[in-house]
C-alpha cells in the first residue's frame, strides 16, 4: 500500500513537471505572437475610437501599437521563436494598426480625404506585401510604423489640422512606396541608448494627457527618416 502511494505521488509529480514544461514551452513560442496580437487589438481599438469620434485615444492607441511592433520581433529572436505564423500575424497586425487605423485619422466627410485614406491603406498594403529588399538588415521603402507614428503625433500636436495631415500623409505615402533603403531598426537589440529611447516611449504613454508628450514620438520617427544609417542601423 505504501509503495503504491509513493508510485502514485511520483506519477503526479512527473505529470506536474511535464505540464509545467509544456506551459513554459508554449509561452516561449507564443510570447512574440501575443505582442503581435496586442498590437492588432490596439489597431482595432483605434479604429473604434476614430469611428466614435475619440480622436485623442485613436492616436495614442496607434502609438502604443508602434511600441508593441518594435518589441515583438526582438522577443521572437531572443526566445528563438521565429515562425511563419509569427511573421504572418505581425503583417496582419501591422496592416490593422498602421494601415487601416492610421488611415482613419485622415477621415472626414470630404471625398478627397476619403480617397486619401484609401490611398494610404493601399500604400501600406503594397509596402508590406511587395517591398522586400532581399538585402539583410535592410528595408525597401519607409517602414509603415514610422509613417503612422508621424501622422498620429502630428495629428495630436495640431489638434487634427487636416491641411497639415494631408501634406504629411502624401509625403508618407511617397516614402513608403519609394525604392530607398532603410536599415532594420532592431531598437531592443542594439546599443543601450536605443533601449533608453524605447523606455522613454513607454514613459510617454503614461504622460498622454500632456500634449507635448507626443513630440517624443515625432522626433524619434523623423530621426529615422533623416538619419537612418548613421543613427538607427542595427549594425551601428
Short mmCIF file of N, CA, C and O in Angstrom, two decimals, residues 77-126:
data_model
loop_
_atom_site.label_atom_id
_atom_site.label_comp_id
_atom_site.label_asym_id
_atom_site.label_seq_id
_atom_site.Cartn_x
_atom_site.Cartn_y
_atom_site.Cartn_z
N UNK A 77 13.17 36.76 -31.63
CA UNK A 77 14.57 36.38 -31.85
C UNK A 77 15.27 36.02 -30.54
O UNK A 77 16.07 35.09 -30.48
N UNK A 78 14.94 36.75 -29.48
CA UNK A 78 15.54 36.48 -28.19
C UNK A 78 15.19 35.09 -27.68
O UNK A 78 16.02 34.38 -27.10
N UNK A 79 13.94 34.67 -27.90
CA UNK A 79 13.46 33.38 -27.41
C UNK A 79 13.61 32.27 -28.47
O UNK A 79 13.13 31.16 -28.24
N UNK A 80 14.23 32.62 -29.59
CA UNK A 80 14.39 31.65 -30.69
C UNK A 80 13.03 31.07 -31.07
O UNK A 80 12.86 29.85 -31.18
N UNK A 81 12.07 31.96 -31.27
CA UNK A 81 10.70 31.54 -31.54
C UNK A 81 10.16 32.14 -32.83
O UNK A 81 8.95 32.35 -32.97
N UNK A 82 11.05 32.43 -33.79
CA UNK A 82 10.60 32.96 -35.07
C UNK A 82 9.87 31.87 -35.84
O UNK A 82 10.30 30.71 -35.84
N UNK A 83 8.78 32.22 -36.49
CA UNK A 83 8.00 31.23 -37.23
C UNK A 83 7.25 31.92 -38.37
O UNK A 83 7.07 33.14 -38.37
N UNK A 84 6.79 31.10 -39.33
CA UNK A 84 5.99 31.64 -40.44
C UNK A 84 4.69 32.22 -39.92
O UNK A 84 4.22 33.26 -40.38
N UNK A 85 4.10 31.55 -38.92
CA UNK A 85 2.86 32.06 -38.32
C UNK A 85 3.09 33.42 -37.69
O UNK A 85 2.28 34.34 -37.87
N UNK A 86 4.20 33.57 -36.96
CA UNK A 86 4.51 34.84 -36.32
C UNK A 86 4.69 35.95 -37.32
O UNK A 86 4.23 37.08 -37.10
N UNK A 87 5.35 35.64 -38.46
CA UNK A 87 5.57 36.66 -39.50
C UNK A 87 4.24 37.11 -40.11
O UNK A 87 4.02 38.30 -40.33
N UNK A 88 3.35 36.15 -40.37
CA UNK A 88 2.04 36.50 -40.93
C UNK A 88 1.21 37.30 -39.94
O UNK A 88 0.55 38.28 -40.30
N UNK A 89 1.25 36.87 -38.68
CA UNK A 89 0.49 37.57 -37.65
C UNK A 89 0.99 39.01 -37.50
O UNK A 89 0.20 39.95 -37.34
N UNK A 90 2.30 39.18 -37.58
CA UNK A 90 2.89 40.51 -37.48
C UNK A 90 2.43 41.39 -38.63
O UNK A 90 2.09 42.56 -38.44
N UNK A 91 2.38 40.82 -39.85
CA UNK A 91 1.92 41.59 -41.01
C UNK A 91 0.44 41.98 -40.87
O UNK A 91 0.05 43.10 -41.20
N UNK A 92 -0.39 41.04 -40.40
CA UNK A 92 -1.80 41.35 -40.20
C UNK A 92 -1.97 42.47 -39.16
O UNK A 92 -2.78 43.38 -39.34
N UNK A 93 -1.20 42.37 -38.07
CA UNK A 93 -1.27 43.40 -37.02
C UNK A 93 -0.82 44.74 -37.56
O UNK A 93 -1.45 45.78 -37.29
N UNK A 94 0.27 44.75 -38.33
CA UNK A 94 0.77 46.00 -38.91
C UNK A 94 -0.26 46.62 -39.85
O UNK A 94 -0.46 47.84 -39.84
N UNK A 95 -0.89 45.78 -40.67
CA UNK A 95 -1.88 46.31 -41.61
C UNK A 95 -3.08 46.90 -40.86
O UNK A 95 -3.62 47.95 -41.25
N UNK A 96 -3.47 46.25 -39.77
CA UNK A 96 -4.60 46.74 -38.99
C UNK A 96 -4.29 48.08 -38.33
O UNK A 96 -5.05 49.05 -38.46
N UNK A 97 -3.14 48.14 -37.65
CA UNK A 97 -2.80 49.33 -36.86
C UNK A 97 -2.22 50.45 -37.71
O UNK A 97 -2.63 51.61 -37.59
N UNK A 98 -1.27 50.10 -38.58
CA UNK A 98 -0.54 51.14 -39.32
C UNK A 98 -1.13 51.39 -40.70
O UNK A 98 -0.69 52.30 -41.40
N UNK A 99 -2.09 50.55 -41.09
CA UNK A 99 -2.79 50.78 -42.34
C UNK A 99 -4.18 51.33 -42.10
O UNK A 99 -4.42 52.53 -42.24
N UNK A 100 -5.09 50.48 -41.67
CA UNK A 100 -6.49 50.88 -41.52
C UNK A 100 -6.67 51.92 -40.41
O UNK A 100 -7.28 52.98 -40.63
N UNK A 101 -6.16 51.61 -39.21
CA UNK A 101 -6.37 52.53 -38.07
C UNK A 101 -5.75 53.90 -38.34
O UNK A 101 -6.37 54.94 -38.06
N UNK A 102 -4.55 53.92 -38.89
CA UNK A 102 -3.89 55.21 -39.16
C UNK A 102 -4.62 55.98 -40.25
O UNK A 102 -4.77 57.21 -40.15
N UNK A 103 -5.09 55.29 -41.26
CA UNK A 103 -5.80 55.98 -42.35
C UNK A 103 -7.06 56.68 -41.84
O UNK A 103 -7.43 57.75 -42.34
N UNK A 104 -7.70 56.10 -40.83
CA UNK A 104 -8.93 56.70 -40.30
C UNK A 104 -8.67 58.01 -39.56
O UNK A 104 -9.60 58.78 -39.32
N UNK A 105 -7.41 58.27 -39.21
CA UNK A 105 -7.07 59.57 -38.61
C UNK A 105 -7.23 60.69 -39.65
O UNK A 105 -7.30 61.87 -39.29
N UNK A 106 -7.26 60.29 -40.92
CA UNK A 106 -7.39 61.27 -42.01
C UNK A 106 -8.84 61.40 -42.49
O UNK A 106 -9.13 62.21 -43.37
N UNK A 107 -9.73 60.61 -41.94
CA UNK A 107 -11.10 60.54 -42.46
C UNK A 107 -11.92 61.76 -42.10
O UNK A 107 -11.94 62.20 -40.94
N UNK A 108 -12.59 62.33 -43.08
CA UNK A 108 -13.58 63.39 -42.87
C UNK A 108 -14.77 63.06 -43.78
O UNK A 108 -14.81 62.01 -44.43
N UNK A 109 -15.71 63.97 -43.87
CA UNK A 109 -16.84 63.78 -44.78
C UNK A 109 -16.50 64.16 -46.21
O UNK A 109 -17.29 63.94 -47.13
N UNK A 110 -15.30 64.73 -46.41
CA UNK A 110 -14.87 65.17 -47.74
C UNK A 110 -14.42 63.98 -48.58
O UNK A 110 -13.67 63.12 -48.11
N UNK A 111 -14.84 63.93 -49.82
CA UNK A 111 -14.50 62.83 -50.72
C UNK A 111 -13.00 62.71 -50.92
O UNK A 111 -12.44 61.61 -50.93
N UNK A 112 -12.32 63.85 -51.07
CA UNK A 112 -10.87 63.84 -51.30
C UNK A 112 -10.14 63.19 -50.13
O UNK A 112 -9.22 62.40 -50.31
N UNK A 113 -10.56 63.52 -48.92
CA UNK A 113 -9.93 62.92 -47.73
C UNK A 113 -10.17 61.42 -47.67
O UNK A 113 -9.29 60.64 -47.26
N UNK A 114 -11.35 60.99 -48.07
CA UNK A 114 -11.65 59.56 -48.07
C UNK A 114 -10.83 58.81 -49.12
O UNK A 114 -10.40 57.68 -48.90
N UNK A 115 -10.61 59.47 -50.26
CA UNK A 115 -9.74 58.87 -51.28
C UNK A 115 -8.31 58.78 -50.75
O UNK A 115 -7.61 57.77 -50.96
N UNK A 116 -7.88 59.82 -50.01
CA UNK A 116 -6.54 59.81 -49.42
C UNK A 116 -6.42 58.67 -48.41
O UNK A 116 -5.37 58.00 -48.33
N UNK A 117 -7.47 58.43 -47.63
CA UNK A 117 -7.48 57.30 -46.69
C UNK A 117 -7.23 55.99 -47.42
O UNK A 117 -6.42 55.15 -46.99
N UNK A 118 -7.95 55.79 -48.53
CA UNK A 118 -7.80 54.55 -49.29
C UNK A 118 -6.40 54.43 -49.90
O UNK A 118 -5.81 53.34 -49.90
N UNK A 119 -5.87 55.54 -50.37
CA UNK A 119 -4.51 55.53 -50.93
C UNK A 119 -3.48 55.18 -49.86
O UNK A 119 -2.52 54.44 -50.12
N UNK A 120 -3.71 55.69 -48.66
CA UNK A 120 -2.79 55.39 -47.57
C UNK A 120 -2.82 53.90 -47.23
O UNK A 120 -1.78 53.26 -47.08
N UNK A 121 -4.02 53.34 -47.12
CA UNK A 121 -4.16 51.91 -46.82
C UNK A 121 -3.49 51.06 -47.90
O UNK A 121 -2.77 50.10 -47.61
N UNK A 122 -3.71 51.43 -49.16
CA UNK A 122 -3.12 50.68 -50.27
C UNK A 122 -1.60 50.77 -50.26
O UNK A 122 -0.91 49.79 -50.57
N UNK A 123 -1.06 51.93 -49.90
CA UNK A 123 0.40 52.08 -49.86
C UNK A 123 1.00 51.21 -48.76
O UNK A 123 2.07 50.62 -48.93
N UNK A 124 0.31 51.10 -47.61
CA UNK A 124 0.77 50.21 -46.54
C UNK A 124 0.70 48.76 -47.01
O UNK A 124 1.62 47.96 -46.76
N UNK A 125 -0.38 48.41 -47.69
CA UNK A 125 -0.54 47.05 -48.22
C UNK A 125 0.60 46.71 -49.17
O UNK A 125 1.22 45.64 -49.08
N UNK A 126 0.89 47.62 -50.10
CA UNK A 126 1.97 47.40 -51.06
C UNK A 126 3.30 47.30 -50.34
O UNK A 126 4.13 46.42 -50.65
#
